[in-house]
Structure formats: structure tokens, C-alpha cells
Coordinates of C-alpha atoms in Angstrom, one line a residue:
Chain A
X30 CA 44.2 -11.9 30.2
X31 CA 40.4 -11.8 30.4
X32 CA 39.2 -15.5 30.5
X33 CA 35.8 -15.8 28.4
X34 CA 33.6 -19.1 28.8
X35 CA 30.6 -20.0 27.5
X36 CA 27.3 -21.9 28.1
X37 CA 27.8 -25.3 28.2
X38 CA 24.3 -25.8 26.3
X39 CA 26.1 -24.6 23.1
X40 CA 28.5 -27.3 23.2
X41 CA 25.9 -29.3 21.9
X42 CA 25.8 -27.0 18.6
X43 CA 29.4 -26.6 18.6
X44 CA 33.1 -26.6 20.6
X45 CA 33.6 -23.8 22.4
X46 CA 36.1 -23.9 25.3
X47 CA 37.4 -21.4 27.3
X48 CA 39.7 -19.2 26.0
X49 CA 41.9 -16.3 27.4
X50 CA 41.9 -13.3 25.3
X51 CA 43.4 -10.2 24.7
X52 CA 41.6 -6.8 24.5
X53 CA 40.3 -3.8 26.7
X54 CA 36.6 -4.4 25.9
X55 CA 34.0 -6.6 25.6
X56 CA 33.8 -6.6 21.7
X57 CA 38.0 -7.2 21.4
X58 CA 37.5 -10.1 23.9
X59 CA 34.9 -11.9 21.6
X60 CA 36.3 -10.9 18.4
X61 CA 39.4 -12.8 19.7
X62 CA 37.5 -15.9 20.7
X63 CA 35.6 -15.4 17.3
X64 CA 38.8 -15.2 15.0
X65 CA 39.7 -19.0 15.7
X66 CA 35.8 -20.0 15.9
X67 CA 34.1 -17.9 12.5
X68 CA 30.7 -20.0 13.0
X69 CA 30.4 -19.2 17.2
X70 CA 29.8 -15.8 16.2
X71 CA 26.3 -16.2 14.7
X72 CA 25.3 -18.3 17.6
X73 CA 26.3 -15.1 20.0
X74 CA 25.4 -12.1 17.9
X75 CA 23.0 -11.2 15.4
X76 CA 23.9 -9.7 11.9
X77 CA 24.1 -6.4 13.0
X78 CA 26.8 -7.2 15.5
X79 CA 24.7 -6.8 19.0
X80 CA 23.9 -9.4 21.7
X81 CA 21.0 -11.9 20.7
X82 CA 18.1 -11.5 22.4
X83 CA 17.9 -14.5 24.2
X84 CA 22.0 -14.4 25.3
X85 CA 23.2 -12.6 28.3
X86 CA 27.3 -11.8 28.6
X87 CA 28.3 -11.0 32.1
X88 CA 31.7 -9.4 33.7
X89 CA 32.4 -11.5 36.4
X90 CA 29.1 -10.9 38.3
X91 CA 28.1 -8.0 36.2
X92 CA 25.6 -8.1 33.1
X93 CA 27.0 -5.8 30.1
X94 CA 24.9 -2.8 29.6
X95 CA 26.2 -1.9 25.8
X96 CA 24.2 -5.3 24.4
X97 CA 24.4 -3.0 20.9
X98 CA 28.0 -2.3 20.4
X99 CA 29.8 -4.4 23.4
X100 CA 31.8 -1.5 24.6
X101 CA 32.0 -2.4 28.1
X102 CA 35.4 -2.3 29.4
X103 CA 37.5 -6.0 31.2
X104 CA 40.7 -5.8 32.2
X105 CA 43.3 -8.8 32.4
X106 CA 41.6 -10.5 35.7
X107 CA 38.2 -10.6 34.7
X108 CA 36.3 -13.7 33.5
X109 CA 33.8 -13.2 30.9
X110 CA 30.4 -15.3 30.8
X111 CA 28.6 -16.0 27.7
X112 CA 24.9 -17.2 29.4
X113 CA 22.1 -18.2 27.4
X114 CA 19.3 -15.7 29.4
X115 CA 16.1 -17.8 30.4
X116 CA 13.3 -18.3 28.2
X117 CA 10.0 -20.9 28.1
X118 CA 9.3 -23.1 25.4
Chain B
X2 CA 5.3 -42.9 -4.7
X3 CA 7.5 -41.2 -1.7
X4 CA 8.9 -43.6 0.4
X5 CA 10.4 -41.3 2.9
X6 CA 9.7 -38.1 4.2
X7 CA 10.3 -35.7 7.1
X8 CA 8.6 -34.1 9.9
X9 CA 10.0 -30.4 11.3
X10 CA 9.0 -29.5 14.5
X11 CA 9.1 -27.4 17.4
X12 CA 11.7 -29.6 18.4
X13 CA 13.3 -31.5 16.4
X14 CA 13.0 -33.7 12.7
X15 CA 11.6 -36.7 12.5
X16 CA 12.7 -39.4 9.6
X17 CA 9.4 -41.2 8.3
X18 CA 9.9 -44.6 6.4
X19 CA 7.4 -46.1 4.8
X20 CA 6.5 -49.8 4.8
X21 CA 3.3 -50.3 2.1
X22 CA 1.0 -47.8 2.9
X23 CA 1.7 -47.9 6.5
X24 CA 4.5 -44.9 7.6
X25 CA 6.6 -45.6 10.5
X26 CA 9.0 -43.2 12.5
X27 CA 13.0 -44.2 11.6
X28 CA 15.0 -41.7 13.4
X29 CA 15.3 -38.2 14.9
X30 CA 17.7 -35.4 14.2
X31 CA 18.2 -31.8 16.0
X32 CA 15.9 -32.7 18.7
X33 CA 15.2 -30.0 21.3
X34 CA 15.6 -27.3 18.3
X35 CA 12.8 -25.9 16.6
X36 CA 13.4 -26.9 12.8
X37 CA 11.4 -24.2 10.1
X38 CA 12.0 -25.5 6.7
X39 CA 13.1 -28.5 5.0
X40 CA 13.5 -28.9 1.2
X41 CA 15.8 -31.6 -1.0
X42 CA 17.6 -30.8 -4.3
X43 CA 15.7 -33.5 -6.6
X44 CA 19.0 -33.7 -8.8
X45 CA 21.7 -34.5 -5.8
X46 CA 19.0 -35.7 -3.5
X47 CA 20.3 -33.4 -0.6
X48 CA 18.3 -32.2 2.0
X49 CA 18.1 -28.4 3.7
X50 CA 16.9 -28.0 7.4
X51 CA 16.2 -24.8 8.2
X52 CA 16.6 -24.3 12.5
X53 CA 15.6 -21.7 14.7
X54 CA 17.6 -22.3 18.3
X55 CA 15.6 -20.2 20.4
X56 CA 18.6 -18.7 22.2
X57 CA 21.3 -18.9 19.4
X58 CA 19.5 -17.7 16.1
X59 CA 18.9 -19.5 13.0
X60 CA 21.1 -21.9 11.2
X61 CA 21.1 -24.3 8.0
X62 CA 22.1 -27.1 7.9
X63 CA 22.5 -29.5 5.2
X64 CA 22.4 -33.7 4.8
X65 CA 24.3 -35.2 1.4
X66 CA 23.2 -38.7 2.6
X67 CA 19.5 -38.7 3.0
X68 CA 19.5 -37.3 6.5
X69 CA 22.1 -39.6 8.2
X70 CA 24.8 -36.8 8.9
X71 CA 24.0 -33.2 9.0
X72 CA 26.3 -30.6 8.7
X73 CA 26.0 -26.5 9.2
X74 CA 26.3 -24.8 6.6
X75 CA 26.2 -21.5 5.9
X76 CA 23.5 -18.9 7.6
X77 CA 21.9 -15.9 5.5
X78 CA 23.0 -13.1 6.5
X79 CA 21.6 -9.3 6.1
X80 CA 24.7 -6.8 5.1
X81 CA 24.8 -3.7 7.2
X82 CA 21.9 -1.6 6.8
X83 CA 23.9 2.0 4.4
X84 CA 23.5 4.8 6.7
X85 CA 21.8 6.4 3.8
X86 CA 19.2 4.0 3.5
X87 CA 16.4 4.7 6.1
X88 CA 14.6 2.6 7.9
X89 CA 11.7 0.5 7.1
X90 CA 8.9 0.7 10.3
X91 CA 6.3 -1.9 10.4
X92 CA 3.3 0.5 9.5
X93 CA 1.3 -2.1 11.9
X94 CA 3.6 -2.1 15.0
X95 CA 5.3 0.8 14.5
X96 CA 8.4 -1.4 15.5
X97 CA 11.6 -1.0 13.0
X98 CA 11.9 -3.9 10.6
X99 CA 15.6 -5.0 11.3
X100 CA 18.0 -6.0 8.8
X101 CA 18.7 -9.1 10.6
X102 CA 17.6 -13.1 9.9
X103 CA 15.0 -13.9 12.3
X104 CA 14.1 -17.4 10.8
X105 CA 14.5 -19.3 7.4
X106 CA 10.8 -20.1 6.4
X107 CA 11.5 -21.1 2.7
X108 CA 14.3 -23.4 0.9
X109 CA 13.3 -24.2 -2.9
X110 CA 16.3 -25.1 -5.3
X111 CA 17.0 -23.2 -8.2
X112 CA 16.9 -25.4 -10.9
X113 CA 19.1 -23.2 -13.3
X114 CA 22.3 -23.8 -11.6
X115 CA 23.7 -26.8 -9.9
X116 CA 23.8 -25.8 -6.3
X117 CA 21.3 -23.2 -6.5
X118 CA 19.0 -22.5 -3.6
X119 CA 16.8 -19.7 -2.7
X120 CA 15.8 -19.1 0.9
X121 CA 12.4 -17.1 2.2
X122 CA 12.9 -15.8 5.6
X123 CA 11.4 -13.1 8.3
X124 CA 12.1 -10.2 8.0
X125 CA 11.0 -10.1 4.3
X126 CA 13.9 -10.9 2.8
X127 CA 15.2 -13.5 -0.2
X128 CA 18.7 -15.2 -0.4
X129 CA 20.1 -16.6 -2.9
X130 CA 23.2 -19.1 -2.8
X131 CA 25.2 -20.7 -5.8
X132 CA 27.3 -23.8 -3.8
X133 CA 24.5 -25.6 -1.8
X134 CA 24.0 -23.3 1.0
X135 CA 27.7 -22.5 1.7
X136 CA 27.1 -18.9 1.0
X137 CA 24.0 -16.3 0.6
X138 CA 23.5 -13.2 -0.9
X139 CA 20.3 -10.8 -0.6
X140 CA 18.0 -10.3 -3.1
X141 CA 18.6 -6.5 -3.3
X142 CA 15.8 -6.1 -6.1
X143 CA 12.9 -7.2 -3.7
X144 CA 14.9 -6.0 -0.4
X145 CA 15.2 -2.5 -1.7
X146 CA 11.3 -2.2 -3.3
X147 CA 9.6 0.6 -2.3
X148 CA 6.6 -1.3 -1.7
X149 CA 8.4 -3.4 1.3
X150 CA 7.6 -0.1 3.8
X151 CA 3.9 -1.2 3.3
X152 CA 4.5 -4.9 4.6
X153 CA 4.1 -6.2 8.0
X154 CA 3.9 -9.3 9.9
X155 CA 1.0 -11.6 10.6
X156 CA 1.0 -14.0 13.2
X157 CA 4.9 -13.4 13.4
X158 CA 6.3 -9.7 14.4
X159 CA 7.7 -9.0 10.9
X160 CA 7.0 -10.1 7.3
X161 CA 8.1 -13.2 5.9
X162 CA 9.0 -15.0 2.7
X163 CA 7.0 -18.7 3.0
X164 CA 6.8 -19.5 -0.2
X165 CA 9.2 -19.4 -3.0
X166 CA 7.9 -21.0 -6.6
X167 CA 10.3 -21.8 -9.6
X168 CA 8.8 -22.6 -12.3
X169 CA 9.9 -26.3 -13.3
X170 CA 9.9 -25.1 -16.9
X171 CA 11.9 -22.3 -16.8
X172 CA 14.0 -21.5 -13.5
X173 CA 13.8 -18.3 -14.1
X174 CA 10.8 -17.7 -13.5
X175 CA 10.4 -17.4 -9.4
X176 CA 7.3 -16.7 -8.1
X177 CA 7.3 -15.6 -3.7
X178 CA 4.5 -15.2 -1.3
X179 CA 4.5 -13.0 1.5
X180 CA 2.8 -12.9 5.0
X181 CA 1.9 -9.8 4.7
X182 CA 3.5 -8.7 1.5
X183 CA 1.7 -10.4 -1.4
X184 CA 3.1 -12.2 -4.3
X185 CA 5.7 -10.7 -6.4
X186 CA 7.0 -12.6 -10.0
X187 CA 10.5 -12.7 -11.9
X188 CA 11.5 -13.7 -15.2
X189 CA 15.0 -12.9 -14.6
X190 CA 16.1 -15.0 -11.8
X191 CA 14.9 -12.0 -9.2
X192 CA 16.6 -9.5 -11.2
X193 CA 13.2 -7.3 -11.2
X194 CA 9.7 -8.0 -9.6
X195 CA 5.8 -7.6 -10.2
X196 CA 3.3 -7.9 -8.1
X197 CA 0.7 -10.3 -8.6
X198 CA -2.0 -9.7 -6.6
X199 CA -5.3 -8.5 -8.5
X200 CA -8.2 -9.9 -7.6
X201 CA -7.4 -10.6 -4.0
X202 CA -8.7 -9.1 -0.9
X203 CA -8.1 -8.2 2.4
X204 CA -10.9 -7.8 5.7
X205 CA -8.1 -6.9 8.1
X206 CA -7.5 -3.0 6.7
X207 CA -10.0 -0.4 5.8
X208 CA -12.6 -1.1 2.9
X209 CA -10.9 1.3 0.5
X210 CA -7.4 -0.4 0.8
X211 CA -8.6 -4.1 0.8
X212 CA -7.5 -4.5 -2.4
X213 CA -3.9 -3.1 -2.1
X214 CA -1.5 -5.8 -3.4
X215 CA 0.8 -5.1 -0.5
X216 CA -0.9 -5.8 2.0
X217 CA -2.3 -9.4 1.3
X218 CA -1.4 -12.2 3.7
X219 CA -1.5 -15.0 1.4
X220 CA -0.8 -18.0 4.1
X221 CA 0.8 -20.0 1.6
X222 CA 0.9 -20.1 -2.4
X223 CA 1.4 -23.5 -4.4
X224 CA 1.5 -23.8 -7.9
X225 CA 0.6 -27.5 -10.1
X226 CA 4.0 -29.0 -11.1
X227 CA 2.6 -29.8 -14.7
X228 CA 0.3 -26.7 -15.2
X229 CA 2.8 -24.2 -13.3
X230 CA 0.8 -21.3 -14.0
X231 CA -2.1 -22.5 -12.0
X232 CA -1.8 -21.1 -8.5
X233 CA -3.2 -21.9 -5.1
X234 CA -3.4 -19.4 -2.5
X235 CA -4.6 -20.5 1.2
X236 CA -5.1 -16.6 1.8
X237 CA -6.1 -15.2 5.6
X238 CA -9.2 -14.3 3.9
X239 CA -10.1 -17.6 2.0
X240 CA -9.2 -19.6 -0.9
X241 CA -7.8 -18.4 -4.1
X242 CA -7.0 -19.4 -7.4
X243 CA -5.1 -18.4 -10.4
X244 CA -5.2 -20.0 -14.0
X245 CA -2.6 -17.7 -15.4
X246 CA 0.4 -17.4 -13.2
X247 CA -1.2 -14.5 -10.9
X248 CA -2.5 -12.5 -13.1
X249 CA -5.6 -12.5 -11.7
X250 CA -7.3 -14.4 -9.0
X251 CA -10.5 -15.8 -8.4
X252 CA -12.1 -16.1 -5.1
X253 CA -13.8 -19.3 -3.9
X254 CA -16.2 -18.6 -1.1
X255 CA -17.2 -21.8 -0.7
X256 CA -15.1 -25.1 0.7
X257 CA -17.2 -27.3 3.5
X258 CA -17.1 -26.0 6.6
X259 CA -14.9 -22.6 6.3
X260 CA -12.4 -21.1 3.7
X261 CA -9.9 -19.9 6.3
X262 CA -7.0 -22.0 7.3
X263 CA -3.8 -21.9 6.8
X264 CA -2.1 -24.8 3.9
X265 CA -2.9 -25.7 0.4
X266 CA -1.4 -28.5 -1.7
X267 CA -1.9 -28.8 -5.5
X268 CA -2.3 -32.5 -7.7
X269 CA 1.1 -32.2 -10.0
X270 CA -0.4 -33.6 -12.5
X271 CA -4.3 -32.5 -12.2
X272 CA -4.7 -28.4 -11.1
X273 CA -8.0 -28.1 -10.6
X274 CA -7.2 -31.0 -7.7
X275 CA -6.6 -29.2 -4.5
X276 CA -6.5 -29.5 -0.7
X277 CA -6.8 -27.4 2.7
X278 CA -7.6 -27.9 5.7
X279 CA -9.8 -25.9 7.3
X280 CA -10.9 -23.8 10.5
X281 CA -12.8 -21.0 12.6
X282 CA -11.5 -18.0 11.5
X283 CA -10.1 -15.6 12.6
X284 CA -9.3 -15.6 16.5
X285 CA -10.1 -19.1 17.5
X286 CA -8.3 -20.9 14.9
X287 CA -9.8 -24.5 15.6
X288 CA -11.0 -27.0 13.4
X289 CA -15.0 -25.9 13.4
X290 CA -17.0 -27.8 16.1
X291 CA -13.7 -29.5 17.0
X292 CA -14.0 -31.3 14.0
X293 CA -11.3 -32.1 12.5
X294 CA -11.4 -32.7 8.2
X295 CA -10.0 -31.9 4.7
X296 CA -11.2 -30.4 1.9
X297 CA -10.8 -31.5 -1.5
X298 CA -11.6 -30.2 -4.5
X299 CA -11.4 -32.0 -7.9
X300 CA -13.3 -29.4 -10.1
X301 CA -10.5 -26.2 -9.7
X302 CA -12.8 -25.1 -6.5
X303 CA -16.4 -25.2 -7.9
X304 CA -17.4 -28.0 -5.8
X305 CA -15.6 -30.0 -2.5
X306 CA -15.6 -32.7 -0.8
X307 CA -15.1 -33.0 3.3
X308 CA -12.8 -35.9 4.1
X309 CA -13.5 -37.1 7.5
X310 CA -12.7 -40.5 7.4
X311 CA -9.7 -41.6 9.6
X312 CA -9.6 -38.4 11.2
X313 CA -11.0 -37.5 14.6
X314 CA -14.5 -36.2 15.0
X315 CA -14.9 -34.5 17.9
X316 CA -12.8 -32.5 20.3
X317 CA -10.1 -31.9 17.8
X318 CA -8.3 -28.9 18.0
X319 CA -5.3 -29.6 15.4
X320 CA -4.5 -27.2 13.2
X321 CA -2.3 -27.7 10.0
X322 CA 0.0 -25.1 9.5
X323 CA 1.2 -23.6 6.1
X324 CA 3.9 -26.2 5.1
X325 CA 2.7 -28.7 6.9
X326 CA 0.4 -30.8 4.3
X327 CA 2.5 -32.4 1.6
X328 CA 1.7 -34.6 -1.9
X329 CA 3.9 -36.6 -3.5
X330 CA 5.0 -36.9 -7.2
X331 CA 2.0 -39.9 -7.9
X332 CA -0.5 -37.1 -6.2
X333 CA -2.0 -40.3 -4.7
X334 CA 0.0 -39.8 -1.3
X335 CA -0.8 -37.1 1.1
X336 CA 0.9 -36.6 4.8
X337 CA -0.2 -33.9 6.8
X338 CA 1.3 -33.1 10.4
X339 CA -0.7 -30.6 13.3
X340 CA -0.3 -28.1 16.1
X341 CA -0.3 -30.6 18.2
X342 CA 1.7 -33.0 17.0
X343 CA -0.3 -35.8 15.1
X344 CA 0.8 -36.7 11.8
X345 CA -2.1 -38.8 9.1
X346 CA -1.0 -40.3 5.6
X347 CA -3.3 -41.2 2.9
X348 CA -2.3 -43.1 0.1
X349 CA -5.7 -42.4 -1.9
X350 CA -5.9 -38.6 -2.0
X351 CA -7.5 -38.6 1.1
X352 CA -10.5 -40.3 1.0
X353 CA -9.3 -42.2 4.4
X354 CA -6.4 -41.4 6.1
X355 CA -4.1 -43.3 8.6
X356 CA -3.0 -42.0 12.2
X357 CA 1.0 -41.9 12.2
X358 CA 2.1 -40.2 15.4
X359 CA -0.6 -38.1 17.9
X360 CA 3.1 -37.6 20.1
X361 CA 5.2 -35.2 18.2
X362 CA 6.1 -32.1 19.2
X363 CA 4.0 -28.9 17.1
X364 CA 4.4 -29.8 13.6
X365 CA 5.9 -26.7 11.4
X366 CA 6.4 -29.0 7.7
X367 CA 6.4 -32.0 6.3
X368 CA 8.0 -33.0 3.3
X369 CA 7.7 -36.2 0.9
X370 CA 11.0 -36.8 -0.7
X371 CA 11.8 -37.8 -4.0
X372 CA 12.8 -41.5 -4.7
X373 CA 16.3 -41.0 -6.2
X374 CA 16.9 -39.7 -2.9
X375 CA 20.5 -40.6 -1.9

């Protein structure tokens, strides 16, 4: 099962442990994580369903390339990072 | 007389308290996030933040205790655009203007039903919710108006919704202003819109368009509480006034040292008492030799006065964005928070003000609250 963690600088906004998930891509992963966690969503995606701007999702070592629709493919040994990309402020 | 109020920053909200006429700092909430809006229902005394997490979007959240515990809430949301619906390009950037919350830049409760609140944000559009935040729903009326293809962003990359108006009268009545879209009116609770934009003017667009009513960038639009149909427009090209709810404005070309800036506030019980603060326009946006002062004006904009006293007189470089000068229900009380994070209080109208804090973070509103506050 793909295991899918996430920043630990949203743990300040809200829980969000690691979770292994079901699903042959990217967007089944999430949506799994998602269906116990409703509110997480918004902090990951915008309203049309795509990557924020400021978040990067990597497979393993690899960043996705389909930020719009998540199609990118994992497979049961791959860990999935949810990163918050770098920006100044 | 406020006796609390609350500063939204860049990175966080500050809780004021006030101690006679002296206001102190209390308490901090969100800090590190950039908060955009705050508003309180009068009626339950609840408070709105609106947030804007740089990497995780914006959020609302929501205090029933008088900013103790906060809570998310629920977080407008844009529907899908309809494949058949095309879509709307920024006629400035060319850049398409997404159905998708950038950043909540109004709250204002509807006083018609309990729970009511109406949200402004960028990208242009209004929500509407009916349990205190919990859910939204766009404003399809003004979201779908033809005349939205025409609007485009100002200092941000899309329009925006910064002011929303109800009329304390008759709820109604909602009155929004745009950067850059205008002002648009309802009678029927947003059911169907007007513009109300006739006698403004714009120097940033050809001469033969300058009077378009889509294209205005008013900065920010306040309205008297006891005369509500006397408006106040901080506009990007100077100060405007209304004595009949938009109809038609009136240009004042002359406040002190410049009619550009960015805020307005209005006397609730008095509307020809008004305030700004100005600055250079258009590029350098500083107070004008680095001086930094208010303008009053107690005559409905025929004459002004240029409040200096208290504030600093020389290499100033504050500037007071549009939600970020606020008077409270005596109109006696003023607090005012900057760019670069110093807030002043007056407690008579202005004529001298008191330093509060010159170590906040970037100041985006201040807000007095009501007494009843829980």
C-alpha cells in the first residue's frame, strides 16, 4: 500500500498523520487520505481540484508532473510526500 | 466607546484592550499566517478571521468567545466552472480569471438573517452563507454579469470584492466595491445588480473610456451608519462622495497634501465627517515628503484639515491600507494600523493621536469591536 505523509508544518493547522492508502494513482491515494480528513483537502488542493501553487507532492524522490489532474501512477511500495514548495515572505 | 479591537496582519492578529484612552496589546492568535479580513456579528458578538496561509490557501475561521478559541470553519468555495461557460481573461493580463478562492478580502453580516454573512474575495466573487460561516454559496447574479469580463486586478493579479455594504436599515439592500470592477447595488439580497458608478473617473485607461463604470478601482467604499446613503469612496484616482446611495458621485480634488491613498472611514452619526490618509500617487506610494498625516474633513469634503499631531514628521514611509483605519460607534475613537506595522489611536477624532505599536508585522485591517461583544 502506498504510504502518503505530509509536511509537518501543516500539523500546526491541522492532524495529519501518515496514512497507507489504497489506489493506482496519485489522485486515488489522496482522495483516500481525504475521505477520513474532509478539511485537509483544501489545505492541498485548490477548488478546481489541482495542486496549490505553493505545495509540491513527490513519488519517492520524484515530483508529480500532472499538478492539474494528479494522474501520476504509485504502486504499493511507494511513499508519497506532500511538501510545502519554498517560498519568501 | 470600543474597548477592544483587532489588528490583522501579515502575520498574525493582534488582540488590543483598552485601558482609558491608552490601548495596549492583550494577546496574539494565528501568528506566522497572513490574516485578510476580520468582521464581528453585532447581534452574537462573534468574530470572522479571514487567513491566507501562503502555502495552504485561504481559510475562515471563526471565535464565539471574543477571540479566545478560534475554530475553522467553513472556506468559500467556487463550483466547477460548466464547460459551457467560457472563460473570463483578465483584459489587462491577458491571464484567465480562475474560478478558484484566492483570498477572503470582505466579511459583513447580513443583518436579515441570523447567521448571515457575506464574504468579498479575489477573484471577483461574493459568498453568501446562512449558519455563521459553516457553508458558502456564490453569488451567481454578480459571478455570471456580463460586465465581470471587463474587470481586472489592481495591485493584486485578479479583481477583488473589498467592500461589501448592507444597509443597517434594510438588509437587503447590499452595496460592493470592486478593485477594479466598480460598485454594483441590490435591493434583493444580491438577487439582481446595478452599477453605481456615474460620475467617477479613471486616469489609468484611455480618455474615451475613463468613465466606464467597470473599470473603476474604488480602493475602498464606506457608507455613514445613520445616513447610509451617503458614500465614501477612497478611489485610485482621488476622493469621492455620494449623497444618494451611488447615484452619482462628486469628485473632491482637493484634501491637504494629495487625494490618492488608499482608506476612508465615515462619522456614523455625522456624513459629511470623513477621514483618509494620504500619499504620492501613483508609483511611489509614500506619505508625501515622508510626512506622515490624516485628513479630515467635517464639511462633506469642501474643506480639510491635516492632522499631524502625534504622528511622525519626517522620514515616514507608512502607508494605511484600505481596511486598515477604523471608527468606532461614539465616532470619537479612531485606530489606524500601517505597512509597516505601527498602529496610533485617537480618542478625539484625530486631532492628536497616540503611538500603540511601531513592531507589528504589515498591518492589512483593524477593527473596533462593539461593546456587547461576548
Amino acid at each position: 500500500m502506498p504510504r502518503v505523509a505530509f509536511t509537518q508544518n501543516l500539523q500546526r493547522h491541522l492532524a495529519c498523520d501518515v496514512s497507507m492508502v489504497g489506489g493506482s494513482t496519485i489522485a486515488e491515494a489522496l482522495d483516500e487520505v481525504f475521505r477520513d480528513n474532509q478539511t485537509l483537502r483544501g489545505y492541498i488542493l485548490d477548488d478546481s481540484g489541482g495542486v496549490r501553487k505553493h505545495i509540491a507532492v513527490y513519488i519517492n524522490n520524484e515530483m508529480i508532473t500532472d499538478r492539474r489532474h494528479l494522474s501520476d501512477p504509485v504502486c504499493e511500495t511507494d511513499e508519497v510526500y506532500v511538501m510545502q514548495a519554498l517560498s519568501g515572505g | 466607546m470600543s474597548r477592544r479591537a483587532y489588528i490583522a496582519t501579515r502575520k498574525g492578529l493582534f488582540t488590543l484592550e483598552r485601558n482609558g484612552d491608552t490601548w495596549g496589546i492583550a494577546s496574539a492568535a494565528f501568528l506566522g499566517s497572513p490574516v485578510t479580513a476580520i468582521a464581528q456579528d453585532k447581534h452574537s458578538g462573534r468574530l470572522y478571521a479571514g487567513l491566507k496561509h501562503e502555502h495552504f490557501g485561504a481559510k475562515l475561521h471563526r471565535s464565539d468567545d471574543g477571540g479566545k478559541v478560534w475554530s475553522e470553519v467553513g472556506t468559500p468555495t467556487y463550483p466547477e466552472r460548466p464547460e459551457d461557460v467560457p472563460a473570463v481573461m483578465c483584459p489587462v493580463r491577458n491571464i484567465e480569471i480562475p474560478w478558484s478562492l484566492h483570498m477572503i478580502w470582505a466579511l459583513t453580516p447580513d443583518t436579515t438573517i441570523d447567521g448571515g454573512l457575506w464574504c468579498g474575495t479575489i477573484p471577483g466573487g461574493l459568498f453568501h452563507s446562512k449558519d455563521h460561516g459553516e457553508t458558502w454559496e456564490l453569488v451567481r447574479s454578480l459571478w455570471n454579469l456580463p460586465n465581470r469580463s471587463k474587470w481586472f486586478g489592481g495591485g493584486y493579479d485578479y479583481p477583488g470584492i473589498h467592500s461589501v455594504l448592507v444597509d443597517p436599515n434594510d438588509g437587503q439592500h447590499v452595496t460592493v466595491g470592486i478593485s477594479c470592477g466598480g460598485v454594483w447595488t441590490s435591493t434583493d439580497t444580491g438577487q439582481t445588480w446595478e452599477s453605481r458608478c456615474k460620475g467617477m473617473r479613471a486616469e489609468y485607461v484611455p480618455p474615451e473610456i475613463a468613465d466606464s463604470p467597470d473599470i473603476q478601482d474604488p480602493h475602498i467604499l464606506v457608507a455613514c451608519h445613520a445616513r447610509h446613503d451617503h458614500f465614501w469612496v477612497q478611489h485610485h484616482n482621488g476622493i469621492f462622495r455620494s449623497t444618494n446611495g451611488g447615484e452619482q458621485w462628486s469628485e473632491i480634488t482637493e484634501a491637504g497634501p494629495s487625494t490618492f491613498g488608499f482608506v476612508a472611514a465615515v462619522h456614523p452619526g455625522d456624513p459629511d465627517t470623513a477621514w483618509f490618509v494620504p500619499a504620492v500617487k501613483d508609483e511611489e506610494r509614500v506619505p508625501v515628503d515622508g510626512k506622515f498625516v490624516v485628513t479630515r474633513t467635517r464639511d462633506g469634503g469642501r474643506t480639510f484639515d491635516v492632522l499631524t499631531e502625534g504622528l511622525p514628521h519626517q522620514h515616514a514611509y507608512d502607508i494605511v491600507y484600505r481596511h486598515a483605519l477604523a471608527v468606532d460607534g461614539s465616532g470619537n475613537t479612531l485606530l489606524m494600523g500601517s505597512t509597516t506595522g505601527s498602529v496610533w489611536s485617537t480618542a478625539n477624532q484625530g486631532d492628536t493621536w497616540d503611538l500603540v505599536s511601531s513592531n507589528l508585522p504589515p498591518v492589512n485591517a483593524v477593527f473596533l469591536a462593539s461593546d456587547n461583544e461576548s
